[in-house]
Amino acid sequence: MGVFVDVVTIFPSYFEVLDLSLLGKARRDGALELTVHDLRDFTNDRHRTVDETPYGGGPGMLMQPGPWGAALDHVRASRGADDPLLVVPSPAGERFTQRLAEAWAAENWLVFACGRYEGIDTRVAEDAAARFRVREVSLGDYVLNGGEVAALAVIEAVGRLLPGVVGNEDSLTDESHVDGLLEAPAYTKPAGWRGRAVPEVLLSGHHGAIARWRRDASLRRTAGVRPDLIEHLEPGQLDARDLEVLRESGWTVADGRFRPTPGPVAD
Ligand code: JF5
């Protein structure tokens, strides 16, 4: 049996894209069982209102707790006594990472609460914590118009890790962020294109040399664009050549951590 995913939103049609491609196949195969709920179905007024002005003043509107409480009660009661994880996308959440995607791919039941406007009345998550494990997550340091696009990203990142969803399981281990580094540049045919040659080593058939070239390129690329990832590497996990490449890229080991080399970079 696969993972259950429930989504609560005022825009159910955002989730129609999950009929497509790999995730669509995962659903047809039963690896991912998705149910989308319209928050407005849990309102009681003629206009199906979900928003109100914030107490204390300030710009914009908030989502009222009433419809959210009813919707989450309904979702919680819709299945047996599993242990659902309630995921609430928010710019104020903890960062969503590949590590969380891997952990959540082992869950039985994920529920997504997609806020709009300036967010959801704070009491909704407090109240839900009695019935769900609640995680507020952010995709990154930018603001979206609602949680739907963030929920789609999380569902895709988790869904592609479910057993049997990605055809070639090996493709899941060699990619960016799986080992804390960015992936090396990649090339396909033709070997020459617009005067640009594919690096010779990749045509050599020497698997050891290719793996080392990719490792070097991965370390250099990560050092160049994501110094925050280098700071999180464990120097003891790296080999002597890794350390040499990082030293050439301006990183020194001090107190068991990578630090930018002080002063001009030595050669
Ligand atoms: C949202 C209130 C949710 O903007 C985001 C977001 C940014 N990174 N990750 C998620 O979510 C939409 C906006 C305002 C609640």
PDB file of C-alpha atoms and ligand atoms in Angstrom:
ATOM      1  CA  MET A   1       0.000   0.000   0.000  1.00  0.00           C
ATOM      2  CA  GLY A   2       1.221   3.494  -0.830  1.00  0.00           C
ATOM      3  CA  VAL A   3       1.071   6.832   0.951  1.00  0.00           C
ATOM      4  CA  PHE A   4      -2.155   8.750   1.503  1.00  0.00           C
ATOM      5  CA  VAL A   5      -2.008  12.449   0.642  1.00  0.00           C
ATOM      6  CA  ASP A   6      -4.847  14.835   1.508  1.00  0.00           C
ATOM      7  CA  VAL A   7      -4.796  18.491   0.470  1.00  0.00           C
ATOM      8  CA  VAL A   8      -7.051  21.261   1.791  1.00  0.00           C
ATOM      9  CA  THR A   9      -7.181  24.348  -0.452  1.00  0.00           C
ATOM     10  CA  ILE A  10      -9.520  26.981  -1.874  1.00  0.00           C
ATOM     11  CA  PHE A  11      -8.012  26.177  -5.323  1.00  0.00           C
ATOM     12  CA  PRO A  12      -8.383  22.411  -5.915  1.00  0.00           C
ATOM     13  CA  SER A  13      -7.563  22.829  -9.626  1.00  0.00           C
ATOM     14  CA  TYR A  14      -3.913  23.638  -8.800  1.00  0.00           C
ATOM     15  CA  PHE A  15      -3.532  19.919  -8.032  1.00  0.00           C
ATOM     16  CA  GLU A  16      -4.767  18.716 -11.435  1.00  0.00           C
ATOM     17  CA  VAL A  17      -1.120  18.666 -12.585  1.00  0.00           C
ATOM     18  CA  LEU A  18      -0.650  15.637 -10.314  1.00  0.00           C
ATOM     19  CA  ASP A  19      -2.542  13.627 -12.964  1.00  0.00           C
ATOM     20  CA  LEU A  20       0.519  14.046 -15.217  1.00  0.00           C
ATOM     21  CA  SER A  21       3.867  12.323 -15.689  1.00  0.00           C
ATOM     22  CA  LEU A  22       5.591  10.313 -12.957  1.00  0.00           C
ATOM     23  CA  LEU A  23       3.235  11.349 -10.156  1.00  0.00           C
ATOM     24  CA  GLY A  24       0.197  10.547 -12.319  1.00  0.00           C
ATOM     25  CA  LYS A  25       1.602   7.065 -12.873  1.00  0.00           C
ATOM     26  CA  ALA A  26       2.335   6.718  -9.136  1.00  0.00           C
ATOM     27  CA  ARG A  27      -1.344   7.470  -8.477  1.00  0.00           C
ATOM     28  CA  ARG A  28      -2.574   5.022 -11.106  1.00  0.00           C
ATOM     29  CA  ASP A  29      -0.210   2.384  -9.641  1.00  0.00           C
ATOM     30  CA  GLY A  30      -1.530   3.033  -6.115  1.00  0.00           C
ATOM     31  CA  ALA A  31       1.799   4.274  -4.712  1.00  0.00           C
ATOM     32  CA  LEU A  32       0.226   7.687  -3.995  1.00  0.00           C
ATOM     33  CA  GLU A  33      -3.442   8.090  -3.089  1.00  0.00           C
ATOM     34  CA  LEU A  34      -4.373  11.783  -3.414  1.00  0.00           C
ATOM     35  CA  THR A  35      -7.584  13.413  -2.162  1.00  0.00           C
ATOM     36  CA  VAL A  36      -8.099  17.153  -2.634  1.00  0.00           C
ATOM     37  CA  HIS A  37     -10.642  18.939  -0.415  1.00  0.00           C
ATOM     38  CA  ASP A  38     -12.172  22.358  -1.139  1.00  0.00           C
ATOM     39  CA  LEU A  39     -11.971  24.452   2.056  1.00  0.00           C
ATOM     40  CA  ARG A  40     -15.120  26.312   0.990  1.00  0.00           C
ATOM     41  CA  ASP A  41     -17.104  23.076   1.379  1.00  0.00           C
ATOM     42  CA  PHE A  42     -16.539  23.528   5.144  1.00  0.00           C
ATOM     43  CA  THR A  43     -18.077  27.026   5.340  1.00  0.00           C
ATOM     44  CA  ASN A  44     -21.660  27.651   6.509  1.00  0.00           C
ATOM     45  CA  ASP A  45     -22.501  31.059   4.998  1.00  0.00           C
ATOM     46  CA  ARG A  46     -24.122  31.788   1.650  1.00  0.00           C
ATOM     47  CA  HIS A  47     -20.911  33.358   0.288  1.00  0.00           C
ATOM     48  CA  ARG A  48     -18.652  30.480   1.431  1.00  0.00           C
ATOM     49  CA  THR A  49     -16.390  32.994   3.197  1.00  0.00           C
ATOM     50  CA  VAL A  50     -12.922  31.854   4.353  1.00  0.00           C
ATOM     51  CA  ASP A  51     -11.183  35.194   5.105  1.00  0.00           C
ATOM     52  CA  GLU A  52     -11.437  37.963   7.697  1.00  0.00           C
ATOM     53  CA  THR A  53      -9.509  41.079   8.768  1.00  0.00           C
ATOM     54  CA  PRO A  54      -6.704  40.580  11.333  1.00  0.00           C
ATOM     55  CA  TYR A  55      -7.268  41.493  14.996  1.00  0.00           C
ATOM     56  CA  GLY A  56      -4.877  44.288  15.956  1.00  0.00           C
ATOM     57  CA  GLY A  57      -5.057  45.724  12.470  1.00  0.00           C
ATOM     58  CA  GLY A  58      -2.570  45.527   9.641  1.00  0.00           C
ATOM     59  CA  PRO A  59      -2.754  44.947   5.920  1.00  0.00           C
ATOM     60  CA  GLY A  60      -4.550  42.135   4.132  1.00  0.00           C
ATOM     61  CA  MET A  61      -6.783  39.326   5.271  1.00  0.00           C
ATOM     62  CA  LEU A  62      -6.317  36.115   7.251  1.00  0.00           C
ATOM     63  CA  MET A  63      -8.017  32.745   6.903  1.00  0.00           C
ATOM     64  CA  GLN A  64     -10.656  32.223   9.600  1.00  0.00           C
ATOM     65  CA  PRO A  65     -10.269  29.219  11.915  1.00  0.00           C
ATOM     66  CA  GLY A  66     -13.839  27.862  11.563  1.00  0.00           C
ATOM     67  CA  PRO A  67     -13.650  26.319   8.069  1.00  0.00           C
ATOM     68  CA  TRP A  68     -10.102  25.040   8.754  1.00  0.00           C
ATOM     69  CA  GLY A  69     -11.148  23.315  11.976  1.00  0.00           C
ATOM     70  CA  ALA A  70     -14.063  21.605  10.215  1.00  0.00           C
ATOM     71  CA  ALA A  71     -11.959  20.606   7.195  1.00  0.00           C
ATOM     72  CA  LEU A  72      -9.128  19.131   9.298  1.00  0.00           C
ATOM     73  CA  ASP A  73     -11.637  17.272  11.527  1.00  0.00           C
ATOM     74  CA  HIS A  74     -13.149  15.793   8.348  1.00  0.00           C
ATOM     75  CA  VAL A  75      -9.762  14.740   6.927  1.00  0.00           C
ATOM     76  CA  ARG A  76      -8.640  13.257  10.250  1.00  0.00           C
ATOM     77  CA  ALA A  77     -11.846  11.184  10.521  1.00  0.00           C
ATOM     78  CA  SER A  78     -11.716  10.058   6.858  1.00  0.00           C
ATOM     79  CA  ARG A  79      -9.196   7.266   7.489  1.00  0.00           C
ATOM     80  CA  GLY A  80      -8.281   4.767  10.196  1.00  0.00           C
ATOM     81  CA  ALA A  81      -6.093   5.393  13.235  1.00  0.00           C
ATOM     82  CA  ASP A  82      -2.907   6.209  11.324  1.00  0.00           C
ATOM     83  CA  ASP A  83      -0.680   9.007  12.580  1.00  0.00           C
ATOM     84  CA  PRO A  84      -1.040  11.844  10.071  1.00  0.00           C
ATOM     85  CA  LEU A  85       1.586  14.506   9.453  1.00  0.00           C
ATOM     86  CA  LEU A  86       0.060  17.945   8.806  1.00  0.00           C
ATOM     87  CA  VAL A  87       2.282  19.991   6.484  1.00  0.00           C
ATOM     88  CA  VAL A  88       1.623  23.745   6.432  1.00  0.00           C
ATOM     89  CA  PRO A  89       3.600  25.648   3.751  1.00  0.00           C
ATOM     90  CA  SER A  90       4.598  29.092   5.017  1.00  0.00           C
ATOM     91  CA  PRO A  91       7.435  31.558   4.468  1.00  0.00           C
ATOM     92  CA  ALA A  92       7.801  31.418   8.287  1.00  0.00           C
ATOM     93  CA  GLY A  93       8.342  27.635   8.404  1.00  0.00           C
ATOM     94  CA  GLU A  94      11.496  25.536   8.772  1.00  0.00           C
ATOM     95  CA  ARG A  95      13.318  24.948   5.483  1.00  0.00           C
ATOM     96  CA  PHE A  96      12.077  21.976   3.444  1.00  0.00           C
ATOM     97  CA  THR A  97      15.094  19.894   2.354  1.00  0.00           C
ATOM     98  CA  GLN A  98      15.893  16.621   0.605  1.00  0.00           C
ATOM     99  CA  ARG A  99      16.398  15.144   4.079  1.00  0.00           C
ATOM    100  CA  LEU A 100      12.762  15.951   4.978  1.00  0.00           C
ATOM    101  CA  ALA A 101      11.606  14.612   1.582  1.00  0.00           C
ATOM    102  CA  GLU A 102      13.371  11.307   2.362  1.00  0.00           C
ATOM    103  CA  ALA A 103      11.848  11.133   5.854  1.00  0.00           C
ATOM    104  CA  TRP A 104       8.348  11.951   4.605  1.00  0.00           C
ATOM    105  CA  ALA A 105       8.580   9.336   1.813  1.00  0.00           C
ATOM    106  CA  ALA A 106       8.453   6.789   4.681  1.00  0.00           C
ATOM    107  CA  GLU A 107       5.219   8.282   6.144  1.00  0.00           C
ATOM    108  CA  ASN A 108       1.809   6.650   5.667  1.00  0.00           C
ATOM    109  CA  TRP A 109      -0.322   9.789   5.585  1.00  0.00           C
ATOM    110  CA  LEU A 110       0.533  13.395   4.662  1.00  0.00           C
ATOM    111  CA  VAL A 111      -2.033  16.213   4.937  1.00  0.00           C
ATOM    112  CA  PHE A 112      -1.337  19.619   3.358  1.00  0.00           C
ATOM    113  CA  ALA A 113      -3.023  22.805   4.600  1.00  0.00           C
ATOM    114  CA  CYS A 114      -2.693  25.466   1.890  1.00  0.00           C
ATOM    115  CA  GLY A 115      -3.100  28.991   3.238  1.00  0.00           C
ATOM    116  CA  ARG A 116      -3.877  32.073   1.148  1.00  0.00           C
ATOM    117  CA  TYR A 117      -3.915  35.816   1.887  1.00  0.00           C
ATOM    118  CA  GLU A 118      -1.629  36.605   4.861  1.00  0.00           C
ATOM    119  CA  GLY A 119      -1.959  33.063   6.248  1.00  0.00           C
ATOM    120  CA  ILE A 120      -4.166  31.048   8.599  1.00  0.00           C
ATOM    121  CA  ASP A 121      -5.314  32.094  12.122  1.00  0.00           C
ATOM    122  CA  THR A 122      -2.550  30.787  14.431  1.00  0.00           C
ATOM    123  CA  ARG A 123      -4.985  28.795  16.583  1.00  0.00           C
ATOM    124  CA  VAL A 124      -5.657  26.343  13.724  1.00  0.00           C
ATOM    125  CA  ALA A 125      -2.156  24.788  13.910  1.00  0.00           C
ATOM    126  CA  GLU A 126      -2.226  24.868  17.737  1.00  0.00           C
ATOM    127  CA  ASP A 127      -5.553  23.015  17.784  1.00  0.00           C
ATOM    128  CA  ALA A 128      -4.511  20.578  15.035  1.00  0.00           C
ATOM    129  CA  ALA A 129      -1.419  19.588  17.071  1.00  0.00           C
ATOM    130  CA  ALA A 130      -3.735  17.484  19.288  1.00  0.00           C
ATOM    131  CA  ARG A 131      -4.588  15.257  16.273  1.00  0.00           C
ATOM    132  CA  PHE A 132      -1.667  15.684  13.842  1.00  0.00           C
ATOM    133  CA  ARG A 133       2.098  16.020  13.978  1.00  0.00           C
ATOM    134  CA  VAL A 134       2.302  19.582  12.581  1.00  0.00           C
ATOM    135  CA  ARG A 135       5.241  20.838  10.474  1.00  0.00           C
ATOM    136  CA  GLU A 136       5.322  24.375   9.039  1.00  0.00           C
ATOM    137  CA  VAL A 137       7.731  24.326   6.084  1.00  0.00           C
ATOM    138  CA  SER A 138       9.241  26.902   3.733  1.00  0.00           C
ATOM    139  CA  LEU A 139      10.627  26.171   0.267  1.00  0.00           C
ATOM    140  CA  GLY A 140      12.961  29.169   0.453  1.00  0.00           C
ATOM    141  CA  ASP A 141      13.286  32.804   1.354  1.00  0.00           C
ATOM    142  CA  TYR A 142      10.627  34.251  -0.926  1.00  0.00           C
ATOM    143  CA  VAL A 143       6.879  34.774  -0.718  1.00  0.00           C
ATOM    144  CA  LEU A 144       4.225  32.997  -2.783  1.00  0.00           C
ATOM    145  CA  ASN A 145       0.556  33.945  -3.044  1.00  0.00           C
ATOM    146  CA  GLY A 146      -0.510  30.774  -1.251  1.00  0.00           C
ATOM    147  CA  GLY A 147       0.617  27.376  -0.066  1.00  0.00           C
ATOM    148  CA  GLU A 148      -0.538  25.477  -3.191  1.00  0.00           C
ATOM    149  CA  VAL A 149       2.655  25.759  -5.266  1.00  0.00           C
ATOM    150  CA  ALA A 150       4.774  24.911  -2.212  1.00  0.00           C
ATOM    151  CA  ALA A 151       2.564  21.874  -1.457  1.00  0.00           C
ATOM    152  CA  LEU A 152       2.954  20.711  -5.082  1.00  0.00           C
ATOM    153  CA  ALA A 153       6.727  20.974  -4.771  1.00  0.00           C
ATOM    154  CA  VAL A 154       6.737  18.951  -1.543  1.00  0.00           C
ATOM    155  CA  ILE A 155       4.379  16.319  -3.006  1.00  0.00           C
ATOM    156  CA  GLU A 156       6.652  15.957  -6.059  1.00  0.00           C
ATOM    157  CA  ALA A 157       9.877  15.816  -3.999  1.00  0.00           C
ATOM    158  CA  VAL A 158       8.361  13.142  -1.715  1.00  0.00           C
ATOM    159  CA  GLY A 159       6.382  11.289  -4.392  1.00  0.00           C
ATOM    160  CA  ARG A 160       9.379  10.608  -6.623  1.00  0.00           C
ATOM    161  CA  LEU A 161      11.115   8.885  -3.689  1.00  0.00           C
ATOM    162  CA  LEU A 162       8.287   6.370  -3.138  1.00  0.00           C
ATOM    163  CA  PRO A 163       9.308   2.785  -3.960  1.00  0.00           C
ATOM    164  CA  GLY A 164       8.809   2.028  -7.661  1.00  0.00           C
ATOM    165  CA  VAL A 165       7.917   5.601  -8.706  1.00  0.00           C
ATOM    166  CA  VAL A 166      11.196   6.585 -10.400  1.00  0.00           C
ATOM    167  CA  GLY A 167      11.961   3.831 -12.945  1.00  0.00           C
ATOM    168  CA  ASN A 168      15.749   3.875 -12.386  1.00  0.00           C
ATOM    169  CA  GLU A 169      16.416   3.831  -8.629  1.00  0.00           C
ATOM    170  CA  ASP A 170      20.125   4.604  -9.258  1.00  0.00           C
ATOM    171  CA  SER A 171      19.137   8.024 -10.604  1.00  0.00           C
ATOM    172  CA  LEU A 172      18.006   8.902  -7.053  1.00  0.00           C
ATOM    173  CA  THR A 173      21.452   8.486  -5.466  1.00  0.00           C
ATOM    174  CA  ASP A 174      23.594  10.500  -7.914  1.00  0.00           C
ATOM    175  CA  GLU A 175      21.612  13.722  -7.891  1.00  0.00           C
ATOM    176  CA  SER A 176      22.117  17.142  -6.351  1.00  0.00           C
ATOM    177  CA  HIS A 177      21.560  17.421  -2.557  1.00  0.00           C
ATOM    178  CA  VAL A 178      21.513  13.664  -1.905  1.00  0.00           C
ATOM    179  CA  ASP A 179      25.108  13.742  -0.582  1.00  0.00           C
ATOM    180  CA  GLY A 180      25.073  17.428   0.374  1.00  0.00           C
ATOM    181  CA  LEU A 181      26.655  18.549  -2.917  1.00  0.00           C
ATOM    182  CA  LEU A 182      25.402  19.806  -6.287  1.00  0.00           C
ATOM    183  CA  GLU A 183      25.639  17.417  -9.215  1.00  0.00           C
ATOM    184  CA  ALA A 184      28.451  17.699 -11.775  1.00  0.00           C
ATOM    185  CA  PRO A 185      27.693  19.249 -15.199  1.00  0.00           C
ATOM    186  CA  ALA A 186      26.173  16.667 -17.579  1.00  0.00           C
ATOM    187  CA  TYR A 187      26.541  16.108 -21.349  1.00  0.00           C
ATOM    188  CA  THR A 188      24.896  13.972 -24.041  1.00  0.00           C
ATOM    189  CA  LYS A 189      25.351  13.498 -27.812  1.00  0.00           C
ATOM    190  CA  PRO A 190      26.649  15.083 -29.969  1.00  0.00           C
ATOM    191  CA  ALA A 191      30.242  15.099 -28.578  1.00  0.00           C
ATOM    192  CA  GLY A 192      30.844  18.453 -30.315  1.00  0.00           C
ATOM    193  CA  TRP A 193      28.150  21.138 -30.428  1.00  0.00           C
ATOM    194  CA  ARG A 194      28.520  24.786 -31.510  1.00  0.00           C
ATOM    195  CA  GLY A 195      32.278  24.523 -31.002  1.00  0.00           C
ATOM    196  CA  ARG A 196      31.903  23.122 -27.485  1.00  0.00           C
ATOM    197  CA  ALA A 197      33.480  19.718 -26.831  1.00  0.00           C
ATOM    198  CA  VAL A 198      32.362  17.274 -24.170  1.00  0.00           C
ATOM    199  CA  PRO A 199      35.213  16.804 -21.608  1.00  0.00           C
ATOM    200  CA  GLU A 200      37.469  13.994 -22.962  1.00  0.00           C
ATOM    201  CA  VAL A 201      37.369  11.944 -19.770  1.00  0.00           C
ATOM    202  CA  LEU A 202      33.612  11.383 -20.186  1.00  0.00           C
ATOM    203  CA  LEU A 203      34.279   9.708 -23.562  1.00  0.00           C
ATOM    204  CA  SER A 204      37.179   7.593 -22.195  1.00  0.00           C
ATOM    205  CA  GLY A 205      35.238   4.693 -20.722  1.00  0.00           C
ATOM    206  CA  HIS A 206      37.461   4.866 -17.595  1.00  0.00           C
ATOM    207  CA  HIS A 207      34.780   4.596 -14.930  1.00  0.00           C
ATOM    208  CA  GLY A 208      37.143   5.429 -12.058  1.00  0.00           C
ATOM    209  CA  ALA A 209      38.485   8.533 -13.807  1.00  0.00           C
ATOM    210  CA  ILE A 210      34.937   9.618 -14.750  1.00  0.00           C
ATOM    211  CA  ALA A 211      33.724   9.235 -11.167  1.00  0.00           C
ATOM    212  CA  ARG A 212      36.681  11.308  -9.908  1.00  0.00           C
ATOM    213  CA  TRP A 213      36.131  14.015 -12.570  1.00  0.00           C
ATOM    214  CA  ARG A 214      32.476  14.246 -11.572  1.00  0.00           C
ATOM    215  CA  ARG A 215      33.382  14.419  -7.891  1.00  0.00           C
ATOM    216  CA  ASP A 216      35.874  17.250  -8.551  1.00  0.00           C
ATOM    217  CA  ALA A 217      33.339  19.126 -10.696  1.00  0.00           C
ATOM    218  CA  SER A 218      30.657  18.625  -8.047  1.00  0.00           C
ATOM    219  CA  LEU A 219      32.909  20.015  -5.300  1.00  0.00           C
ATOM    220  CA  ARG A 220      34.016  23.021  -7.437  1.00  0.00           C
ATOM    221  CA  ARG A 221      30.491  23.835  -8.531  1.00  0.00           C
ATOM    222  CA  THR A 222      29.162  23.622  -4.973  1.00  0.00           C
ATOM    223  CA  ALA A 223      32.022  25.772  -3.632  1.00  0.00           C
ATOM    224  CA  GLY A 224      31.291  28.339  -6.359  1.00  0.00           C
ATOM    225  CA  VAL A 225      27.546  28.756  -5.969  1.00  0.00           C
ATOM    226  CA  ARG A 226      26.571  27.217  -2.606  1.00  0.00           C
ATOM    227  CA  PRO A 227      29.173  27.965   0.077  1.00  0.00           C
ATOM    228  CA  ASP A 228      26.438  27.246   2.669  1.00  0.00           C
ATOM    229  CA  LEU A 229      26.505  23.589   1.543  1.00  0.00           C
ATOM    230  CA  ILE A 230      30.314  23.406   1.920  1.00  0.00           C
ATOM    231  CA  GLU A 231      30.008  24.721   5.507  1.00  0.00           C
ATOM    232  CA  HIS A 232      27.726  21.754   6.289  1.00  0.00           C
ATOM    233  CA  LEU A 233      30.082  19.062   4.900  1.00  0.00           C
ATOM    234  CA  GLU A 234      31.759  16.696   7.345  1.00  0.00           C
ATOM    235  CA  PRO A 235      35.530  16.876   6.552  1.00  0.00           C
ATOM    236  CA  GLY A 236      36.019  13.359   7.972  1.00  0.00           C
ATOM    237  CA  GLN A 237      33.664  11.976   5.281  1.00  0.00           C
ATOM    238  CA  LEU A 238      35.836  13.356   2.441  1.00  0.00           C
ATOM    239  CA  ASP A 239      38.946  11.806   0.875  1.00  0.00           C
ATOM    240  CA  ALA A 240      42.349  13.470   0.384  1.00  0.00           C
ATOM    241  CA  ARG A 241      41.532  14.514  -3.201  1.00  0.00           C
ATOM    242  CA  ASP A 242      38.218  16.082  -2.070  1.00  0.00           C
ATOM    243  CA  LEU A 243      40.139  18.141   0.497  1.00  0.00           C
ATOM    244  CA  GLU A 244      42.671  19.201  -2.164  1.00  0.00           C
ATOM    245  CA  VAL A 245      39.898  20.326  -4.548  1.00  0.00           C
ATOM    246  CA  LEU A 246      38.193  22.299  -1.795  1.00  0.00           C
ATOM    247  CA  ARG A 247      41.514  23.845  -0.735  1.00  0.00           C
ATOM    248  CA  GLU A 248      41.995  24.999  -4.377  1.00  0.00           C
ATOM    249  CA  SER A 249      38.459  26.405  -4.205  1.00  0.00           C
ATOM    250  CA  GLY A 250      39.305  28.483  -1.130  1.00  0.00           C
ATOM    251  CA  TRP A 251      38.237  26.227   1.763  1.00  0.00           C
ATOM    252  CA  THR A 252      40.317  25.227   4.804  1.00  0.00           C
ATOM    253  CA  VAL A 253      39.532  22.743   7.575  1.00  0.00           C
ATOM    254  CA  ALA A 254      39.607  24.390  11.020  1.00  0.00           C
ATOM    255  CA  ASP A 255      38.169  22.830  14.211  1.00  0.00           C
ATOM    256  CA  GLY A 256      36.705  19.962  12.192  1.00  0.00           C
ATOM    257  CA  ARG A 257      34.655  22.260   9.891  1.00  0.00           C
ATOM    258  CA  PHE A 258      35.192  23.843   6.486  1.00  0.00           C
ATOM    259  CA  ARG A 259      35.896  27.579   6.639  1.00  0.00           C
ATOM    260  CA  PRO A 260      36.755  30.024   3.846  1.00  0.00           C
ATOM    261  CA  THR A 261      40.576  30.209   3.636  1.00  0.00           C
ATOM    262  CA  PRO A 262      41.615  33.530   5.211  1.00  0.00           C
ATOM    263  CA  GLY A 263      43.473  35.951   2.969  1.00  0.00           C
ATOM    264  CA  PRO A 264      44.491  35.390  -0.677  1.00  0.00           C
ATOM    265  CA  VAL A 265      43.856  31.806  -1.851  1.00  0.00           C
ATOM    266  CA  ALA A 266      47.104  29.766  -2.021  1.00  0.00           C
ATOM    267  CA  ASP A 267      47.888  27.758  -5.158  1.00  0.00           C
TER     268      ASP A 267
HETATM  269  C1  JF5 B   1       1.926  31.261   1.979  1.00  0.00           C
HETATM  270  C2  JF5 B   1       0.829  32.548   4.117  1.00  0.00           C
HETATM  271  C3  JF5 B   1       1.370  30.529   3.004  1.00  0.00           C
HETATM  272  O1  JF5 B   1       4.847  31.801   0.468  1.00  0.00           O
HETATM  273  C4  JF5 B   1       4.869  30.646   0.809  1.00  0.00           C
HETATM  274  C5  JF5 B   1       6.129  29.904   0.905  1.00  0.00           C
HETATM  275  C6  JF5 B   1       7.411  30.394   0.686  1.00  0.00           C
HETATM  276  N1  JF5 B   1       8.249  29.387   0.870  1.00  0.00           N
HETATM  277  N2  JF5 B   1       7.587  28.330   1.171  1.00  0.00           N
HETATM  278  C7  JF5 B   1       6.287  28.569   1.204  1.00  0.00           C
HETATM  279  O2  JF5 B   1       3.730  29.943   1.122  1.00  0.00           O
HETATM  280  C8  JF5 B   1       2.513  30.576   0.828  1.00  0.00           C
HETATM  281  C9  JF5 B   1       1.946  32.648   2.013  1.00  0.00           C
HETATM  282  C10 JF5 B   1       1.397  33.288   3.092  1.00  0.00           C
HETATM  283  C11 JF5 B   1       0.826  31.165   4.089  1.00  0.00           C
END
